[in-house]
PDB file of C-alpha atoms in Angstrom:
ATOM      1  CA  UNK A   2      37.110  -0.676  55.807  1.00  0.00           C
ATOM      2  CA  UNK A   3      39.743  -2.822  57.313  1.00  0.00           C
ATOM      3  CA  UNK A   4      41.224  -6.096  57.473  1.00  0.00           C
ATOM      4  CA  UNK A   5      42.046  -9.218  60.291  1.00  0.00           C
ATOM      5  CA  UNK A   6      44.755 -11.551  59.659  1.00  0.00           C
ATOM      6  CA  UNK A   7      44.215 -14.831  61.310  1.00  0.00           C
ATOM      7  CA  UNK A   8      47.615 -16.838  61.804  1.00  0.00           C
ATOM      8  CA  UNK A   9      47.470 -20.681  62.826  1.00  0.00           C
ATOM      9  CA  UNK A  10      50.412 -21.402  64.594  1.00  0.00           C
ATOM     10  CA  UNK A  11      49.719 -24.393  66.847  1.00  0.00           C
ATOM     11  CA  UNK A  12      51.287 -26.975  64.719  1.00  0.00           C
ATOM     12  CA  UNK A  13      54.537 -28.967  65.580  1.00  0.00           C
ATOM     13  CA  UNK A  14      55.712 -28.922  61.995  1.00  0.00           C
ATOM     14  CA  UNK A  15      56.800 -32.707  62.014  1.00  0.00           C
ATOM     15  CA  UNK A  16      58.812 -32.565  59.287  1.00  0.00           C
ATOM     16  CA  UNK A  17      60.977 -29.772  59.957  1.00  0.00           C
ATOM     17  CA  UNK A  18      62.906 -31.537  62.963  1.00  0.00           C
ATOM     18  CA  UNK A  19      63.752 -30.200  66.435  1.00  0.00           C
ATOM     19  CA  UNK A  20      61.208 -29.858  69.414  1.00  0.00           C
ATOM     20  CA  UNK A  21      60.443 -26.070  68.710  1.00  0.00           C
ATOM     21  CA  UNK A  22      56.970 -26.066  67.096  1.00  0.00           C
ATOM     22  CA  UNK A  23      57.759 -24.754  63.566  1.00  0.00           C
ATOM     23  CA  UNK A  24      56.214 -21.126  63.883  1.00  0.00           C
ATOM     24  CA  UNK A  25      58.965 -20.482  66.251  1.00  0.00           C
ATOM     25  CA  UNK A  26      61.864 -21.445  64.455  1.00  0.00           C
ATOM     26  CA  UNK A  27      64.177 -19.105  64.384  1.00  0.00           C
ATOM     27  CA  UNK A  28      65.741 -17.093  61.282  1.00  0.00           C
ATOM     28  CA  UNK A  29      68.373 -14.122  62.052  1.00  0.00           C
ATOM     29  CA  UNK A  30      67.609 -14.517  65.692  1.00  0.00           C
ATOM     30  CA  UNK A  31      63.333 -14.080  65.263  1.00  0.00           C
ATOM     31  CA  UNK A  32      61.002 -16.627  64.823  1.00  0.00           C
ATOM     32  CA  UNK A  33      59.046 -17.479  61.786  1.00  0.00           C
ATOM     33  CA  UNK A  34      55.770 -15.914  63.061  1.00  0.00           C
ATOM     34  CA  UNK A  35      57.265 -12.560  64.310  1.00  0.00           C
ATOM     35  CA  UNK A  36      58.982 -11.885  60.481  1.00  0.00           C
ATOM     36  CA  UNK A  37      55.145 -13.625  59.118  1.00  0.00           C
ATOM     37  CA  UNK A  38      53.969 -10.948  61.694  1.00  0.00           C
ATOM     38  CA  UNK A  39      56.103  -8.068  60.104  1.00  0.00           C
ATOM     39  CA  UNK A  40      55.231  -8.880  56.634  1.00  0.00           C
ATOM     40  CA  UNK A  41      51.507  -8.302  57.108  1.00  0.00           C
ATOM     41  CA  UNK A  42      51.709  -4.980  58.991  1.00  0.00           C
ATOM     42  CA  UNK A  43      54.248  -3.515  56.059  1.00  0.00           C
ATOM     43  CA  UNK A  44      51.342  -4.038  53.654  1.00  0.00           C
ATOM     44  CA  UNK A  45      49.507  -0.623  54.929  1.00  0.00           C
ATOM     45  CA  UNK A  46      47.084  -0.927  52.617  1.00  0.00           C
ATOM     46  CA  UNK A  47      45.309  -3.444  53.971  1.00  0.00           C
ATOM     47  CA  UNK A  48      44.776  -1.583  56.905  1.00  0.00           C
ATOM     48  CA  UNK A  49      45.479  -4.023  59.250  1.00  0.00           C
ATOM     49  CA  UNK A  50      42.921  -3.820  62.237  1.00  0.00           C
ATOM     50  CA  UNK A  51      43.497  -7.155  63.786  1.00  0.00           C
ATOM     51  CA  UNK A  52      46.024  -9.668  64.317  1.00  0.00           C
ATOM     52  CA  UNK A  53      44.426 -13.547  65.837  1.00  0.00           C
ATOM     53  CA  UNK A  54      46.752 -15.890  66.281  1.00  0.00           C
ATOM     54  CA  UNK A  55      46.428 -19.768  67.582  1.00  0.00           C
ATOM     55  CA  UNK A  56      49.062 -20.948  69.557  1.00  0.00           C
ATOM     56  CA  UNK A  57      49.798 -24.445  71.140  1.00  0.00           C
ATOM     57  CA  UNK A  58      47.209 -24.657  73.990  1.00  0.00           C
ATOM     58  CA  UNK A  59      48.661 -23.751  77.182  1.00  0.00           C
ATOM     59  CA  UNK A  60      51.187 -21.712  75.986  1.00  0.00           C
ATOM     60  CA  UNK A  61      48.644 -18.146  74.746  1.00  0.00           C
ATOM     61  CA  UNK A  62      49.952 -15.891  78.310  1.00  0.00           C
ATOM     62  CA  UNK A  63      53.744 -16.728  77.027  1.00  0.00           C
ATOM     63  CA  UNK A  64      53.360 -16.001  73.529  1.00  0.00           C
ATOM     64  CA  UNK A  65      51.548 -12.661  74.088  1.00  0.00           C
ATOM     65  CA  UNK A  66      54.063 -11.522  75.886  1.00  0.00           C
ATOM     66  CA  UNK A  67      56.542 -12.204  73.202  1.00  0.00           C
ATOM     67  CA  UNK A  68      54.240 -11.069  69.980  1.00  0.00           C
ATOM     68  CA  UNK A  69      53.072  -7.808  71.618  1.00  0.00           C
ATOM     69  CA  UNK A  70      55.879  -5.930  70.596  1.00  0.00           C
ATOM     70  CA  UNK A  71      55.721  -7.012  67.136  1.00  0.00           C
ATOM     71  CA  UNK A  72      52.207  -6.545  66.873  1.00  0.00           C
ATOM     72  CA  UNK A  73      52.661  -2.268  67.167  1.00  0.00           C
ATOM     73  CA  UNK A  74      49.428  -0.754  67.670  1.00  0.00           C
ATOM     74  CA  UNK A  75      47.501  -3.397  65.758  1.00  0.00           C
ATOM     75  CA  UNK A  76      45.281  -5.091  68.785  1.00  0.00           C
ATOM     76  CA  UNK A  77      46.647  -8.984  69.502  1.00  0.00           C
ATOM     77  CA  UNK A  78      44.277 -11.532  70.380  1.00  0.00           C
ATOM     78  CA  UNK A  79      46.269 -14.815  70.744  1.00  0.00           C
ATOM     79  CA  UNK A  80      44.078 -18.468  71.243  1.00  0.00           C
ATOM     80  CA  UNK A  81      44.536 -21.949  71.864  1.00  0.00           C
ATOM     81  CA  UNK A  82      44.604 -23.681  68.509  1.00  0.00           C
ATOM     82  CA  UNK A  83      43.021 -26.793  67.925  1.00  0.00           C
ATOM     83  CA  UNK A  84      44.139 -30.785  66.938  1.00  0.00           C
ATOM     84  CA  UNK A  85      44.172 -29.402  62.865  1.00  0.00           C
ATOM     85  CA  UNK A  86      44.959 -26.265  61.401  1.00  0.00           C
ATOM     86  CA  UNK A  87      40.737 -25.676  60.443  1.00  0.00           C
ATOM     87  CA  UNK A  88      40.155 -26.343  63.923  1.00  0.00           C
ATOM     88  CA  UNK A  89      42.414 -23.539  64.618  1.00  0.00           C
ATOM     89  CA  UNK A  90      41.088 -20.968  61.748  1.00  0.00           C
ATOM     90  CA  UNK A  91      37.618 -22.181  63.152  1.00  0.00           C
ATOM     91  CA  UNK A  92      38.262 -20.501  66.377  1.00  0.00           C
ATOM     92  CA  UNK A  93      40.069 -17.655  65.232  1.00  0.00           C
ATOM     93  CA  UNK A  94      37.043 -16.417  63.441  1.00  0.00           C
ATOM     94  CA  UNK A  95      35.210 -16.809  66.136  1.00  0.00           C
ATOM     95  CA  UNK A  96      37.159 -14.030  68.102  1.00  0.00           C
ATOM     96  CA  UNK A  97      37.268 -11.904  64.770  1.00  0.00           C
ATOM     97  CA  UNK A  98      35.059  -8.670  65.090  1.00  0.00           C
ATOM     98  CA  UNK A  99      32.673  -9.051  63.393  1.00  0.00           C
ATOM     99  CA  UNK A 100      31.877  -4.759  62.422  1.00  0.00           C
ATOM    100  CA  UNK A 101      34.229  -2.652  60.110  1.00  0.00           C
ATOM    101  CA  UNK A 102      36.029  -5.850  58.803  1.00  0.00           C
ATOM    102  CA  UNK A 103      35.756  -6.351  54.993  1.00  0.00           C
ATOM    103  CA  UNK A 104      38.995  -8.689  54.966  1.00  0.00           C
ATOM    104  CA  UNK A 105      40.217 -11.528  56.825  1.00  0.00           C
ATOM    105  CA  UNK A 106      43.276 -12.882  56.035  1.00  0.00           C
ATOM    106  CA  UNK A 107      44.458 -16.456  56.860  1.00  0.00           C
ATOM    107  CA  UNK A 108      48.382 -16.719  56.377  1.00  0.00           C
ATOM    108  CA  UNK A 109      50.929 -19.412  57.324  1.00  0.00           C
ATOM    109  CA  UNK A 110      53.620 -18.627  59.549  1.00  0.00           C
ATOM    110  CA  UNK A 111      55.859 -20.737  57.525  1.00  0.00           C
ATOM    111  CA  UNK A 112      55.613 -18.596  54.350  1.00  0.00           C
ATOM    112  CA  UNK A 113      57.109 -15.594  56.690  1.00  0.00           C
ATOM    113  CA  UNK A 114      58.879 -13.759  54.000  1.00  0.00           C
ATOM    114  CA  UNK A 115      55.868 -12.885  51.827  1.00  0.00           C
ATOM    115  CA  UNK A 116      56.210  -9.574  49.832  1.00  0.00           C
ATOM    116  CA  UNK A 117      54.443  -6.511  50.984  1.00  0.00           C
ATOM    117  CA  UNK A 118      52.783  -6.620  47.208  1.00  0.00           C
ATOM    118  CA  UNK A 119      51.311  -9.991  47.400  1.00  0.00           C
ATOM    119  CA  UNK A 120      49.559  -9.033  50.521  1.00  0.00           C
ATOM    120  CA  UNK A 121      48.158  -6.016  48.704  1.00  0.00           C
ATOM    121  CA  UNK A 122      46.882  -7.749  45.751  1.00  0.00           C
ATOM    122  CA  UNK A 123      44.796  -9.681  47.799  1.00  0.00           C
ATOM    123  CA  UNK A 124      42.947  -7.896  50.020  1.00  0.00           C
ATOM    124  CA  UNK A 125      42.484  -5.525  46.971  1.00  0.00           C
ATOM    125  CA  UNK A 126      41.064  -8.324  45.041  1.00  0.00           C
ATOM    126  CA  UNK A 127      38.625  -9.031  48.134  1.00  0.00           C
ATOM    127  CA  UNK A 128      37.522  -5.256  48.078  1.00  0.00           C
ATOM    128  CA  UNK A 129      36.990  -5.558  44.200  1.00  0.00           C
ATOM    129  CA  UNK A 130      34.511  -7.640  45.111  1.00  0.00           C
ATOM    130  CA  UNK A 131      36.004 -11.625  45.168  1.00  0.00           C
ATOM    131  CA  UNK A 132      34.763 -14.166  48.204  1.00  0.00           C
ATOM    132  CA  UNK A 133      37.943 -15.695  48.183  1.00  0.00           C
ATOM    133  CA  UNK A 134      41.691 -14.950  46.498  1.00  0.00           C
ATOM    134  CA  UNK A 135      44.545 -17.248  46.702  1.00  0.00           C
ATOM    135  CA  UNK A 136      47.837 -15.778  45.581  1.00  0.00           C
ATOM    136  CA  UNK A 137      49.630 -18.236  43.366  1.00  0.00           C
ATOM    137  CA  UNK A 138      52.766 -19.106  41.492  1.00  0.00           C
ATOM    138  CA  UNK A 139      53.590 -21.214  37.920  1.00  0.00           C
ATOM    139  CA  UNK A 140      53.717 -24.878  38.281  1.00  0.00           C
ATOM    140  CA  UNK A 141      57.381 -25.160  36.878  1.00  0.00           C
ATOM    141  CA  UNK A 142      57.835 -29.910  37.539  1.00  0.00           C
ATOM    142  CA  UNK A 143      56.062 -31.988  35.933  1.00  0.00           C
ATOM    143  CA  UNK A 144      52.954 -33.290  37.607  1.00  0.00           C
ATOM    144  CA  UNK A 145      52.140 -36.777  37.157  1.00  0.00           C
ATOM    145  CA  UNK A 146      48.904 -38.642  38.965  1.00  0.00           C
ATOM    146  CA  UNK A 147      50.061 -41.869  40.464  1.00  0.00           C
ATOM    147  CA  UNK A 148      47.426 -44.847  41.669  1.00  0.00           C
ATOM    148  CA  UNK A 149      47.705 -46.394  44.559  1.00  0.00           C
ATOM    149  CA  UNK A 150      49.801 -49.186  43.404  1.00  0.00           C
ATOM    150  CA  UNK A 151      52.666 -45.881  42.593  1.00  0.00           C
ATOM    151  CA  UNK A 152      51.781 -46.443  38.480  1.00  0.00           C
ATOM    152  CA  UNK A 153      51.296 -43.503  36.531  1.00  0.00           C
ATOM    153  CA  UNK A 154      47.558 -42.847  35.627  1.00  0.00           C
ATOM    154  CA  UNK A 155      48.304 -39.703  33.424  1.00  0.00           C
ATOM    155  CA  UNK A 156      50.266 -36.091  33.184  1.00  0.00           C
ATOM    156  CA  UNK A 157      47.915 -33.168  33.963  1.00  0.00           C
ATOM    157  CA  UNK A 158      48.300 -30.390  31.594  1.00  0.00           C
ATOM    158  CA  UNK A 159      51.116 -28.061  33.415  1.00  0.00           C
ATOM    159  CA  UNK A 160      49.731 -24.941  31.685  1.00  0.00           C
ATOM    160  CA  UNK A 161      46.417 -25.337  33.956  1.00  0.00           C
ATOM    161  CA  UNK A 162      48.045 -25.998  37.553  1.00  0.00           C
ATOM    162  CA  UNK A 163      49.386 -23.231  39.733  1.00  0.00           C
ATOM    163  CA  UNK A 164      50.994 -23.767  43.471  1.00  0.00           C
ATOM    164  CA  UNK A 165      48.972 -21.881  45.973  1.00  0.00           C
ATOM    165  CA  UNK A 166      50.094 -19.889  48.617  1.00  0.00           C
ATOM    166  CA  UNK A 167      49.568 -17.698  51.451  1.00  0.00           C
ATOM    167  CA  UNK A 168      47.829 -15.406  52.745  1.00  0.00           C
ATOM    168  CA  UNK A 169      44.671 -15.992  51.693  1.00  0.00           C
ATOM    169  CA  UNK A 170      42.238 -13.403  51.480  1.00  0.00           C
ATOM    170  CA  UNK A 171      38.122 -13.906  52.485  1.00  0.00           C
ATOM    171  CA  UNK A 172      34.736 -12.092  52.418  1.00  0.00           C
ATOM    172  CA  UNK A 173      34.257 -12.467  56.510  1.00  0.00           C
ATOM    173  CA  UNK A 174      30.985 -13.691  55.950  1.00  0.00           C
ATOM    174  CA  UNK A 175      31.758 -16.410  52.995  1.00  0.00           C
ATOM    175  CA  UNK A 176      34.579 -17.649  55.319  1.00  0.00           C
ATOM    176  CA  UNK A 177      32.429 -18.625  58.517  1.00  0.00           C
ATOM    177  CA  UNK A 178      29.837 -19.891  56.051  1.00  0.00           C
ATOM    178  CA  UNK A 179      32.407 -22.331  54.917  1.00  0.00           C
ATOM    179  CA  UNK A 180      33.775 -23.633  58.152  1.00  0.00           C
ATOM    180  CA  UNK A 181      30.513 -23.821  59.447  1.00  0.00           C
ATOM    181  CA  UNK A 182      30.045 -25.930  57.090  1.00  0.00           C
ATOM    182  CA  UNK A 183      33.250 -27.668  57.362  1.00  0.00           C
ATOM    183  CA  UNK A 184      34.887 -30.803  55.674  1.00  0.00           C
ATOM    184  CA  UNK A 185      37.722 -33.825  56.273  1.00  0.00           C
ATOM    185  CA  UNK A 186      40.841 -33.342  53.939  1.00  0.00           C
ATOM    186  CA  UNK A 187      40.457 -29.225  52.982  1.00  0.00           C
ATOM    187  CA  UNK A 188      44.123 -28.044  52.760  1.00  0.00           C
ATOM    188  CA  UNK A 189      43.325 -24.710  53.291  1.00  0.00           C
ATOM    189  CA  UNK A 190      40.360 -22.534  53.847  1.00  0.00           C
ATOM    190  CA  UNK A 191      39.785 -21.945  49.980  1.00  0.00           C
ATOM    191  CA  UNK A 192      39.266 -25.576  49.421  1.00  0.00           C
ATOM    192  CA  UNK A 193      36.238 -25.558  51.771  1.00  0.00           C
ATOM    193  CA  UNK A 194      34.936 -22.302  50.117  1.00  0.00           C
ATOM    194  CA  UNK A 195      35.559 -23.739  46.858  1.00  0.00           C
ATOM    195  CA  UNK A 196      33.283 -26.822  48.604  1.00  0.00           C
ATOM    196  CA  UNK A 197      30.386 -24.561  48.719  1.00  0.00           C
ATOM    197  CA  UNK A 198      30.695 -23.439  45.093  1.00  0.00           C
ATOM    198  CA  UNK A 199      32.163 -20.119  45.988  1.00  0.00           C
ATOM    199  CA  UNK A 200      34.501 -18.572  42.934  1.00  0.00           C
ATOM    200  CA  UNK A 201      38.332 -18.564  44.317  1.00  0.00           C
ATOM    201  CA  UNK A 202      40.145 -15.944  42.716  1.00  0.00           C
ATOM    202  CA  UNK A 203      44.034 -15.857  41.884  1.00  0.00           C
ATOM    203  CA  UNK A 204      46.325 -12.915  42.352  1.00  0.00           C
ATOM    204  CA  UNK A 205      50.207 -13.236  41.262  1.00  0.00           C
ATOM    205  CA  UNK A 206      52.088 -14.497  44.251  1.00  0.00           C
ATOM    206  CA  UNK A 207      55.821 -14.909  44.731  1.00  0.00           C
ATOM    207  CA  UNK A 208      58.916 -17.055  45.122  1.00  0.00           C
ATOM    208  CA  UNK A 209      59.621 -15.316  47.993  1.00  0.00           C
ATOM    209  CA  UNK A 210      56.360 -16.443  49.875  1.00  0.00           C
ATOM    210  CA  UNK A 211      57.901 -20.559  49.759  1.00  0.00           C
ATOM    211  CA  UNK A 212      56.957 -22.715  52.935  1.00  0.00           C
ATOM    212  CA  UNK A 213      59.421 -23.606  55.675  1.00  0.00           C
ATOM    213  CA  UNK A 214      58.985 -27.782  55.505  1.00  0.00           C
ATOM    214  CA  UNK A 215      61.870 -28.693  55.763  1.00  0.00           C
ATOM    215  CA  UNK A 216      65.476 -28.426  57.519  1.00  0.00           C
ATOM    216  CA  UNK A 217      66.774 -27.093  53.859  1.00  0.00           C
ATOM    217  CA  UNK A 218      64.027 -24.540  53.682  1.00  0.00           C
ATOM    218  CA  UNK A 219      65.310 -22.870  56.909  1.00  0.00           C
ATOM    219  CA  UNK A 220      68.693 -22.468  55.199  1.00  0.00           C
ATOM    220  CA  UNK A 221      66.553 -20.644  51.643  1.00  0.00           C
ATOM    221  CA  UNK A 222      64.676 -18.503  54.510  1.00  0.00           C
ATOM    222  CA  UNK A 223      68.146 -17.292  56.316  1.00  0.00           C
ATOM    223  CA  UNK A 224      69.664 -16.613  53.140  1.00  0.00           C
ATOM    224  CA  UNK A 225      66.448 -14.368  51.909  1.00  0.00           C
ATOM    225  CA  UNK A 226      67.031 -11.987  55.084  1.00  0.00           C
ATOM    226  CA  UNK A 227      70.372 -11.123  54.702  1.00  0.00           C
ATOM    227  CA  UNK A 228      69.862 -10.541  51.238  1.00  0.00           C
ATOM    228  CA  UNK A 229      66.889  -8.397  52.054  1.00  0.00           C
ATOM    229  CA  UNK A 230      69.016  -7.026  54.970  1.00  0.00           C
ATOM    230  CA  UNK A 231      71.873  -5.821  52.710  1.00  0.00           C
ATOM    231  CA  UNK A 232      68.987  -3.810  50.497  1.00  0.00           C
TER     232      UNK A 232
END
């Protein structure tokens, strides 16, 4: 069986700065989504069958051109995304085959440095037999609930909180179910599984797999490659 990775890349990325929509930032001279691009296709395993990936509308003929090399003999099917990133994922699946895929993968082109393991663990959680896996790291600040008024309401128990990351791995069919059923304020495409009562699973993710949000971040991601450049 074999596995689609849907990447939503039609967001500005406000926060970040500059005019460049954040998916193509550049680190070491590529953009975010061609190293987010790499990462996937180095996890073999997953036998990658499929790459869909929403782009600001207008721009899909442009960005083909550009992501075609990267994509190597893995077909590219590149969309206009929509106003929110579900809108986005929304379409994507709707170009997804829909034979011969046991995996789809939703990833962020922000966490573009993502180790080939992490990948792995999750679609091989999804072909053990889980609707939905979220790779995940250790909460290490302390979380504190706030009210509206900014007081402290109480201190969740840091043992029981993780931070979630991406890519994200889905049963093809429990994913459409859940964005057909869709849902204002999901964060990401577990939430609106976990909306339907679907199990989400967690797989160890990594430090490595951080999101570019800010103008800092981009200096963490640049020095990550040429560490991973001198290896």
């Amino acid at each position: 069986m074999s596995t689609a990775a849907i990447i939503p890349a039609a967001g500005l990325g406000l926060r970040l700065g500059g005019e460049t929509p954040k998916a193509f930032r550049e680190v070491g001279g590529e953009s975010l989504l061609v190293h987010a691009m790499r990462g996937l296709l180095a996890a073999t395993a997953a036998d990658l069958v499929c790459f869909v990936v929403a782009v600001p509308a207008g721009t899909e003929e442009l960005m083909r051109k550009e992501l075609q090399p990267y994509a190597g003999n893995v077909p590219l099917l590149v969309i206009p995304g929509g106003a929110e990133r579900a809108d986005s994922v929304r379409a994507a699946l709707e170009v997804v085959p829909v034979d011969g895929i046991d995996c789809v993968l939703v990833h962020d082109a922000a966490r573009a440095f993502v180790p080939v393991e992490v990948v792995e663990r999750v679609v091989a959680a999804v072909r053990d037999g889980a609707a939905a896996v979220v790779p995940v790291v250790p909460v290490t600040d302390t979380i504190k609930r706030v009210s509206a008024a900014g007081e402290v309401v109480d201190t969740p128990d840091r043992s029981t909180l993780v931070a979630v990351q991406t890519p994200q791995g889905f049963d093809p069919a429990v994913l459409r179910r859940a964005h057909a059923a869709g849902g204002i304020g999901a964060t990401d495409d577990a939430m609106l599984c976990e909306r339907l009562g679907v199990t989400v699973v967690t797989v160890e993710g990594s430090e490595d797999a951080f999101k570019v949000t800010r103008p800092r971040d981009l200096l963490l991601a640049e020095a990550l490659l040429a560490e991973r450049r001198l290896v």
